[in-house]
Short mmCIF file of C-alpha atoms in Angstrom, two decimals:
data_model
loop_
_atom_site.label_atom_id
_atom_site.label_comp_id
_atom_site.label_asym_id
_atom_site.label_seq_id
_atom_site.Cartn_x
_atom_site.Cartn_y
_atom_site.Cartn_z
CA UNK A 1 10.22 -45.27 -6.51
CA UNK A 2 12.28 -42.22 -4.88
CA UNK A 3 10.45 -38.82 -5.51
CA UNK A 4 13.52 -36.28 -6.88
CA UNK A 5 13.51 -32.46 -6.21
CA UNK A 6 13.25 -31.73 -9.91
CA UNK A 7 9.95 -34.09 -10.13
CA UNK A 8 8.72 -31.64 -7.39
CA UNK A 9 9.68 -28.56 -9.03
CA UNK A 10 8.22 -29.74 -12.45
CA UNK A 11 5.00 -30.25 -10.27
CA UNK A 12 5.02 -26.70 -8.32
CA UNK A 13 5.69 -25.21 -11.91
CA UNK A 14 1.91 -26.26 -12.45
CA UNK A 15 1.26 -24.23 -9.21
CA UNK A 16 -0.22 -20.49 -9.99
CA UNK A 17 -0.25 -18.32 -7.29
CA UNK A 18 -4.09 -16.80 -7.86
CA UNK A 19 -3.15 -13.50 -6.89
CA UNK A 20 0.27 -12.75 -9.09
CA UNK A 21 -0.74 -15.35 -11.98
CA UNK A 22 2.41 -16.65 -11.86
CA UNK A 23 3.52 -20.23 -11.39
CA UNK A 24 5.77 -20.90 -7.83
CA UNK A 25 8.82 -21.57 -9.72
CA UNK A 26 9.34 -18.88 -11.75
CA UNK A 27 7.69 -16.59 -9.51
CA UNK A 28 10.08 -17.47 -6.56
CA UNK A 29 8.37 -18.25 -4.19
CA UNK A 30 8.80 -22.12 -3.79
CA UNK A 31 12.48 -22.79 -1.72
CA UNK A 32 13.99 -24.83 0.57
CA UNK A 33 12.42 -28.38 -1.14
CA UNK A 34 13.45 -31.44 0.94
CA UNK A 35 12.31 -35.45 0.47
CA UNK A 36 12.40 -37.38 3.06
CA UNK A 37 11.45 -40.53 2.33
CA UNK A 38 7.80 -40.62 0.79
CA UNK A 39 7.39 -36.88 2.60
CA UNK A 40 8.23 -33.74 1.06
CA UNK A 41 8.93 -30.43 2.54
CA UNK A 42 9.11 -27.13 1.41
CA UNK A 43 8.56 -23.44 2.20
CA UNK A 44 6.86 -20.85 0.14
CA UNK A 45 7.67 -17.10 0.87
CA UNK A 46 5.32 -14.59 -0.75
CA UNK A 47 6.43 -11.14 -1.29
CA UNK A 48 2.96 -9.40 -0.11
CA UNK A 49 1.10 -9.51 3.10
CA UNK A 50 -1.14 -12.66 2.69
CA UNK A 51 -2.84 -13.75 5.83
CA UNK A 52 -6.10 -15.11 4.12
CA UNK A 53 -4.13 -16.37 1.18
CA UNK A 54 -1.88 -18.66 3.04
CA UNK A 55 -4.34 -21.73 3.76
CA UNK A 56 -5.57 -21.09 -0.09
CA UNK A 57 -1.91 -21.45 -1.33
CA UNK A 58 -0.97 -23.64 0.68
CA UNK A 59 -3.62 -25.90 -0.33
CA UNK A 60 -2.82 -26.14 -3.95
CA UNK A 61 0.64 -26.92 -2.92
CA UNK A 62 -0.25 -30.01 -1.37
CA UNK A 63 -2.90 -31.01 -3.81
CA UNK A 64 -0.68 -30.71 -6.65
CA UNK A 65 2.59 -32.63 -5.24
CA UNK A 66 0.35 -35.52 -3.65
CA UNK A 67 -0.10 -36.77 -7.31
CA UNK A 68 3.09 -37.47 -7.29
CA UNK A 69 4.57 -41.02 -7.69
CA UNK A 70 5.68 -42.24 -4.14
CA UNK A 71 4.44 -39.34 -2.36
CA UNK A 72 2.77 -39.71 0.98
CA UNK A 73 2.72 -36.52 3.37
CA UNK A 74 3.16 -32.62 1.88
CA UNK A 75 4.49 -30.03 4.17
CA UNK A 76 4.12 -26.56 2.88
CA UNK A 77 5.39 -24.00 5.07
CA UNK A 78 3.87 -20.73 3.62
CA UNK A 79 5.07 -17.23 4.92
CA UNK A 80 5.24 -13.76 3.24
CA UNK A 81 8.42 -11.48 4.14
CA UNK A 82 8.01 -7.07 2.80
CA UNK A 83 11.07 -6.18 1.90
CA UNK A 84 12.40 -2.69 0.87
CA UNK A 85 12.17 -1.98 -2.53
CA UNK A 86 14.08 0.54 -4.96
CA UNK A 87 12.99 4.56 -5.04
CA UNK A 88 13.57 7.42 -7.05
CA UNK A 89 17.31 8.20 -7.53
CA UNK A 90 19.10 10.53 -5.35
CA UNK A 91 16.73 9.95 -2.18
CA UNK A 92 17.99 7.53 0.73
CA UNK A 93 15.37 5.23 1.89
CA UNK A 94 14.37 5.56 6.06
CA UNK A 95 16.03 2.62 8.23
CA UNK A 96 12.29 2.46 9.89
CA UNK A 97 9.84 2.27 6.96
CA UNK A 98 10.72 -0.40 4.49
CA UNK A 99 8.05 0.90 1.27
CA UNK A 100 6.54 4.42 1.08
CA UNK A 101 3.29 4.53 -1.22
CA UNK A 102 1.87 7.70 -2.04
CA UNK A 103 -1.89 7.95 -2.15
CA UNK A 104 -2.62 11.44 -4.72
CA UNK A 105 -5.05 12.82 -7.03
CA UNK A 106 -5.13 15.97 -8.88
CA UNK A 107 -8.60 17.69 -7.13
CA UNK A 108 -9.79 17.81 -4.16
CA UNK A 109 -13.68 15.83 -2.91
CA UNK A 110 -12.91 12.70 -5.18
CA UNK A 111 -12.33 10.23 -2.00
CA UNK A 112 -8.45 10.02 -1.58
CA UNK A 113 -8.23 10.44 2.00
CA UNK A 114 -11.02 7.69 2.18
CA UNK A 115 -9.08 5.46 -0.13
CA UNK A 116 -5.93 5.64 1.25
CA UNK A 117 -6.94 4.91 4.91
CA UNK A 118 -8.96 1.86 3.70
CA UNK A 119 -5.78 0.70 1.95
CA UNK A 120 -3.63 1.02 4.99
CA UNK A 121 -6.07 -0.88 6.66
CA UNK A 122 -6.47 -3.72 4.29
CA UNK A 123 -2.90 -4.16 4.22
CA UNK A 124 -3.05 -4.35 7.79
CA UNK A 125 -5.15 -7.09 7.71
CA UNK A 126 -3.66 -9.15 6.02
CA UNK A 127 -0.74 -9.23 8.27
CA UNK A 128 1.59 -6.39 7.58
CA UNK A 129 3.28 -3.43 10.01
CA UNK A 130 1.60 -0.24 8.47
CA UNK A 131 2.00 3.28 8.88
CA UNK A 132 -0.09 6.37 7.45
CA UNK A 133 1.23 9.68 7.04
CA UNK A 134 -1.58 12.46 6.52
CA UNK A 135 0.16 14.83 4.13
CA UNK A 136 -2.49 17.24 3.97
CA UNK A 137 -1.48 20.12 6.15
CA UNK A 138 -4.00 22.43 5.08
CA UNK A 139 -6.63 20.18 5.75
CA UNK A 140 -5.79 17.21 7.66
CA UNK A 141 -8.41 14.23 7.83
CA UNK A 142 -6.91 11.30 9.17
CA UNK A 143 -7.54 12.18 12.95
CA UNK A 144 -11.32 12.04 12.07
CA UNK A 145 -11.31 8.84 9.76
CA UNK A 146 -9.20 6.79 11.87
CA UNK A 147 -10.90 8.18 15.20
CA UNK A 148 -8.16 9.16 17.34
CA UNK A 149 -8.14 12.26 19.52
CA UNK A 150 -5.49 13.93 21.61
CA UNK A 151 -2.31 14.64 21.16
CA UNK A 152 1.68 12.55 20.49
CA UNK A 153 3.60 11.83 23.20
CA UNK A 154 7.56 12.65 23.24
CA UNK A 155 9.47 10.98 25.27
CA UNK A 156 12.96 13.21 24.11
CA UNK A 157 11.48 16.72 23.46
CA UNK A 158 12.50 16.17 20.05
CA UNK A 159 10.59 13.27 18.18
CA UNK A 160 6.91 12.22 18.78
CA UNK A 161 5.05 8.65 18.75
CA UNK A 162 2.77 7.73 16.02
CA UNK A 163 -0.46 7.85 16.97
CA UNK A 164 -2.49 4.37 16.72
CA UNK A 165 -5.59 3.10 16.42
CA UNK A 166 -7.13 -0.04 14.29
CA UNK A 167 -3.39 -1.38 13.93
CA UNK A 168 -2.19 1.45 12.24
CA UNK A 169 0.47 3.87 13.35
CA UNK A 170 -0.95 7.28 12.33
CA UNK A 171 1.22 11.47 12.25
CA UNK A 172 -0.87 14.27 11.17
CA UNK A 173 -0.62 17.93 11.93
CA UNK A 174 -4.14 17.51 12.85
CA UNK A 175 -2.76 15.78 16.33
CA UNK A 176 -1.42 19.65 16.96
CA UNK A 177 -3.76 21.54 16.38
CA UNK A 178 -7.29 22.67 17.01
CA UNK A 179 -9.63 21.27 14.72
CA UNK A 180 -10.79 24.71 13.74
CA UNK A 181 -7.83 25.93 13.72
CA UNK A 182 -6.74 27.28 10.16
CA UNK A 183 -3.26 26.16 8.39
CA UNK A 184 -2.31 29.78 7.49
CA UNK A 185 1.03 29.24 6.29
CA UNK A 186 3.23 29.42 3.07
CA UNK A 187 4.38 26.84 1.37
CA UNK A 188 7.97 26.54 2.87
CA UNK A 189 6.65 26.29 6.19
CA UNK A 190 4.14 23.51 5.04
CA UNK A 191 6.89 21.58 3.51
CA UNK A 192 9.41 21.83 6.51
CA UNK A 193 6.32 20.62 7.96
CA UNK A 194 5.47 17.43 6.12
CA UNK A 195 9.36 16.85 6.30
CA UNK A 196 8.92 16.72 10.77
CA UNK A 197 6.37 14.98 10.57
CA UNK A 198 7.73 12.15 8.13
CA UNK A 199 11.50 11.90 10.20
CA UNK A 200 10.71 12.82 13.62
CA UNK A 201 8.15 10.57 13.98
CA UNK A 202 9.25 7.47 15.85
CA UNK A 203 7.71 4.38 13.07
CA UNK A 204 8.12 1.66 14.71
CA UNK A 205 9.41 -1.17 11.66
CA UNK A 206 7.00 -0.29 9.20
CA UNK A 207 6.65 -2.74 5.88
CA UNK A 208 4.72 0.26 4.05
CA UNK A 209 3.84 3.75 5.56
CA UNK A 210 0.61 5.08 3.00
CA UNK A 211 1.14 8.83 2.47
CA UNK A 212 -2.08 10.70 2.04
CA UNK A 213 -1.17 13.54 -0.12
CA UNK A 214 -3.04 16.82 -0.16
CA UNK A 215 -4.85 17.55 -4.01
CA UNK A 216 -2.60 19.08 -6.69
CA UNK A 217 1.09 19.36 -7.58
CA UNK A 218 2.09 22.05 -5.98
CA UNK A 219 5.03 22.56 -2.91
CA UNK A 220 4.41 19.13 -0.90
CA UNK A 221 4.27 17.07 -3.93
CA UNK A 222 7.63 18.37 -5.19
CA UNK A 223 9.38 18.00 -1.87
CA UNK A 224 7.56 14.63 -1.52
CA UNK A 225 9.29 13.81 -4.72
CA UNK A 226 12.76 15.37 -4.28
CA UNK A 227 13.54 14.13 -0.58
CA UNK A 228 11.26 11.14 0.42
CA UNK A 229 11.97 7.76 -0.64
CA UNK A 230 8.68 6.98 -2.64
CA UNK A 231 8.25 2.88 -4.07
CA UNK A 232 5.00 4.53 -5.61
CA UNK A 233 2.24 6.26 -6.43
CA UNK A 234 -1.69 5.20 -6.19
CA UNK A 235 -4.10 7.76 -8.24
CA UNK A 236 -7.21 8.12 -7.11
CA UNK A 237 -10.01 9.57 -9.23
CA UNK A 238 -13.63 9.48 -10.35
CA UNK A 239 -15.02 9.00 -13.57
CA UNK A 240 -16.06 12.41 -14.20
CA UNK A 241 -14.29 14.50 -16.83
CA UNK A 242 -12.92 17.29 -14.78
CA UNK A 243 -11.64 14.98 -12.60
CA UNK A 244 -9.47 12.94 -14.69
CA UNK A 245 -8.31 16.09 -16.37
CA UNK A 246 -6.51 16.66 -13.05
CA UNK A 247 -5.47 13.31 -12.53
CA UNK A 248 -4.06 12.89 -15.15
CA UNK A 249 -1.57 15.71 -14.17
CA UNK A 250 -1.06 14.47 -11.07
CA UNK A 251 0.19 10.92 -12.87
CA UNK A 252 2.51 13.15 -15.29
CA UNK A 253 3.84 14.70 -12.27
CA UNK A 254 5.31 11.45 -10.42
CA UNK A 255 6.05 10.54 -13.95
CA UNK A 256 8.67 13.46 -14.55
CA UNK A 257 10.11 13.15 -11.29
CA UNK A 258 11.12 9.05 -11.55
CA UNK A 259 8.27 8.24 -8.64
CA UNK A 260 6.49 4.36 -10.64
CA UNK A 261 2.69 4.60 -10.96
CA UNK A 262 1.07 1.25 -9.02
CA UNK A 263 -1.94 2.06 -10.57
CA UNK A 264 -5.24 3.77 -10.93
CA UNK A 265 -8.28 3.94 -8.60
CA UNK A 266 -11.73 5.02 -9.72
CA UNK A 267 -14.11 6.13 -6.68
CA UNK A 268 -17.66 6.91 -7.41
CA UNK A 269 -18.05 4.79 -10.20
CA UNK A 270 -21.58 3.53 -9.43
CA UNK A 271 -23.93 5.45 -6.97
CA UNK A 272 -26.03 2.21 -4.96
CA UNK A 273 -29.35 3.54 -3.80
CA UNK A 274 -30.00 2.65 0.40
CA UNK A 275 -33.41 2.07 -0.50
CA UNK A 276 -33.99 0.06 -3.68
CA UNK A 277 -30.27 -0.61 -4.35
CA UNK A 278 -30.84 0.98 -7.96
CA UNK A 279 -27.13 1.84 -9.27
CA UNK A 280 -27.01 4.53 -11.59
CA UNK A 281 -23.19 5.94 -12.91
CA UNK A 282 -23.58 9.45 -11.81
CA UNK A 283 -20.11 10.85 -12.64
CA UNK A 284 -19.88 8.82 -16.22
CA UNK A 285 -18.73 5.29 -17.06
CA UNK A 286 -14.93 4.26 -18.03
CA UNK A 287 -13.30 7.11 -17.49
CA UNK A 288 -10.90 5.55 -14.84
CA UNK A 289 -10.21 2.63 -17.41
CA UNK A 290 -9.71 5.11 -20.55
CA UNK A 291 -6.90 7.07 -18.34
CA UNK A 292 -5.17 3.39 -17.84
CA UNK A 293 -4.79 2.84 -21.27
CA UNK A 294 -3.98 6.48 -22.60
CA UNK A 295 -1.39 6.03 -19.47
CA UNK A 296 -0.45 2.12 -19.98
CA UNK A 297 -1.19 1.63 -16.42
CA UNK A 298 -2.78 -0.84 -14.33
CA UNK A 299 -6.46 -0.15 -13.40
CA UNK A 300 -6.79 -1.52 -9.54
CA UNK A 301 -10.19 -1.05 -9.25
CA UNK A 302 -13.83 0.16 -8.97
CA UNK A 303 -15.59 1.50 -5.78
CA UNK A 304 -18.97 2.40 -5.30
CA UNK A 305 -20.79 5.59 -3.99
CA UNK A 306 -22.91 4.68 -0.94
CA UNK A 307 -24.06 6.10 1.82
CA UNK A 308 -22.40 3.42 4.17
CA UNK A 309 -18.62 4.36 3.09
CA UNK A 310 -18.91 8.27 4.60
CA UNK A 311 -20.85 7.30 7.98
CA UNK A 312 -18.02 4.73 8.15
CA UNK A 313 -15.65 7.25 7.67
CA UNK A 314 -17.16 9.83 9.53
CA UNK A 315 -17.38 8.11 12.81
CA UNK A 316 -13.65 6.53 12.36
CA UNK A 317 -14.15 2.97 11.62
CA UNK A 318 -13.37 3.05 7.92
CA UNK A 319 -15.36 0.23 5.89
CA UNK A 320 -12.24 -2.09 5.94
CA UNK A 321 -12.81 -2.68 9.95
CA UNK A 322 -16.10 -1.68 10.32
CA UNK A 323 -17.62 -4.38 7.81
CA UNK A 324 -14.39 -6.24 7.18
CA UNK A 325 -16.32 -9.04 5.28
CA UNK A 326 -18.71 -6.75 3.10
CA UNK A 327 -18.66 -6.27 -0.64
CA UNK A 328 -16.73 -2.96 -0.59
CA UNK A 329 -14.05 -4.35 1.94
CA UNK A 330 -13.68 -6.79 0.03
CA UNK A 331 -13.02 -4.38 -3.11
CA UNK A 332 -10.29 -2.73 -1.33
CA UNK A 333 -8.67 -5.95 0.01
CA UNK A 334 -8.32 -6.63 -3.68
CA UNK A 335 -7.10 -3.15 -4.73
CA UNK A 336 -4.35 -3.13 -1.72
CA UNK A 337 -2.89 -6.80 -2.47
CA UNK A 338 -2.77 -5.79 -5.99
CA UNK A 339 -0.74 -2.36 -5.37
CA UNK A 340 1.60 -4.90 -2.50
CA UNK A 341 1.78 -7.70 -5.35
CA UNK A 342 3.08 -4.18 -8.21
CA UNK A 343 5.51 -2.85 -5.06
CA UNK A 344 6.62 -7.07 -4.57
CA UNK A 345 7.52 -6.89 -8.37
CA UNK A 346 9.52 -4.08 -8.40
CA UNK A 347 13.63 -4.12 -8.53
CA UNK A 348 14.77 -4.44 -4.82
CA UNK A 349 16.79 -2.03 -2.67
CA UNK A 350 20.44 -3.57 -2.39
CA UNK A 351 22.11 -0.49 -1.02
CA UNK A 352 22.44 -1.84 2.07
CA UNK A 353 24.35 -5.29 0.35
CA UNK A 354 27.17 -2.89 -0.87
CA UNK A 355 30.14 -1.29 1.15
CA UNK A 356 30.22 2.66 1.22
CA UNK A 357 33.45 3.65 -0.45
CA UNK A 358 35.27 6.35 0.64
CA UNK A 359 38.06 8.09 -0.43
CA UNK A 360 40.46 9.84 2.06
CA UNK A 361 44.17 11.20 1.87
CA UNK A 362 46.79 10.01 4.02
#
């Protein structure tokens, strides 16, 4: 009995990818499906970074189309490919960075900085070319969290290298300055600032660069919003009342401006005691999840308040590579495949399928 391609595809139809919840077929992601003979062949492409998920996947590929009638031999080639994805109108996307994801919240001391590096870095682990841009020029952080000292090199006199460390290719003002050293300056000066930083740094081929914005809506937000290409925007609060009052300002903000929200992040939620492991919700319960639905946005997810997650931090290893298999890694491996999986969803960039037109008098 010959095996037919549509046999197959009625089979990989049965297929759910565990991390989209969407069957191969509709989803995409099956192509290329040969028989030959009693083998079948096929490749599924994934639109996130998925180095642990590929075996999984690939599994349940095989599993499902050896029940088939006639089949013998299954051979799933499973890859992911980032590709860039539509921005706010008006704004050009960078030839170098292929999705920018802004990392904000509306106060300062609610864990943002520590968030967004541990994204970067889960992303990076799972296979993808990542960038992080500390926006925070009043108060830069990253050179501490992702513990690298010194200064960029230039090899023109004009652009500088990311910095790197951990696999990710790190800019902050806080490579330039003296730690000490206080940001004095007004806010076009801080913007022209973040703007240097962002072009005349040399990414190399980035699949998403994380943007670490500095607390409120104020000057860098706006010119965040009006000239960089952003896919989208991560909110990161805690469940305490005064800080999702200025969340949820922040969220309105990339709302008016056309920037999507990926989702929400709640830090703090549950302080774990070092010594008995008690957990006790010290900034309130649900208050991440209420701003979802008064917002009709996804909640991404829950982290604790522990002692372990600022030494971490501190001594630049965030959690993500300094206990890559704990129980918070883990919680932000799942919080950065979900915001990859909302960016993979999103309408693609096809300005670079189309001709420019111009117009011109002879």
């Amino acid at each position: 009995m010959s095996i037919t391609v549509e046999q197959i595809k009625a089979a990989l139809a049965l297929v759910i990818d565990p991390n989209t919840g969407r069957d191969l077929v509709s989803g995409r992601e099956a192509r290329n499906i040969r028989v030959e003979g009693a083998r079948v062949l096929l490749d599924v492409e994934l639109g996130y970074p998925a180095k642990s998920q590929i075996e999984p996947i690939r599994q349940l590929v095989s599993e499902a189309l050896a029940k088939l009638p006639g089949v013998e031999a299954v051979e799933a080639n499973v890859t992911f490919k980032i590709v860039a994805h539509a921005v706010q109108r008006g704004v050009k996307l960078k030839s170098n960075v292929r999705n920018i994801i802004a990392v904000a919240s509306g106060k300062g001391g609610v864990g943002k900085s520590t968030t967004a590096v541990n994204l970067a870095l889960a992303l990076a682990a799972e296979g993808a070319s990542v960038g992080i841009l500390d926006a925070d020029i009043y108060g830069p952080s990253q050179p501490m969290m992702m513990g690298i000292k010194g200064q960029p090199e230039t090899r023109d006199g004009k652009t500088m290298e990311p910095m790197e460390n951990h696999g990710l290719q790190v800019s902050s003002i806080g490579f330039m300055i003296d730690p000490d050293e206080p940001m004095v300056w007004r806010g076009p000066i801080v913007t022209q600032a973040l703007q240097q930083l962002l072009d005349q740094t040399n990414w190399r081929d980035l699949d998403y660069l994380i943007v670490d914005m500095p607390p409120g809506t104020g000057d860098v937000q706006l010119t965040l919003s009006q000239k960089v290409p952003v896919t989208g925007a991560v909110i990161v609060t805690t469940p305490q009342d005064i800080a999702l009052l200025d969340a949820r300002k922040g969220l309105r903000m990339f709302e008016k401006v056309g920037i999507p929200i990926l989702g929400i992040v709640e830090n703090m939620s549950m302080h774990v005691c070092s010594n008995c492991g008690h957990a006790e919700p010290i900034f309130g319960v649900g208050g991440g999840e209420k701003m979802c639905a008064d917002f009709g946005v996804d909640f991404l997810g829950a982290l604790p308040l522990t002692m372990e997650i600022r030494q971490q931090t501190d001594s630049g290893t965030p959690t993500v590579v300094a206990d890559p298999n704990g129980r918070v890694a883990e919680i932000y491996k799942n919080i950065a495949r979900s915001v990859a999986i909302k960016v993979a969803e999103k309408a693609r960039d096809m300005t670079s399928k189309f001709p420019s037109i111009v117009i011109q008098n002879d």
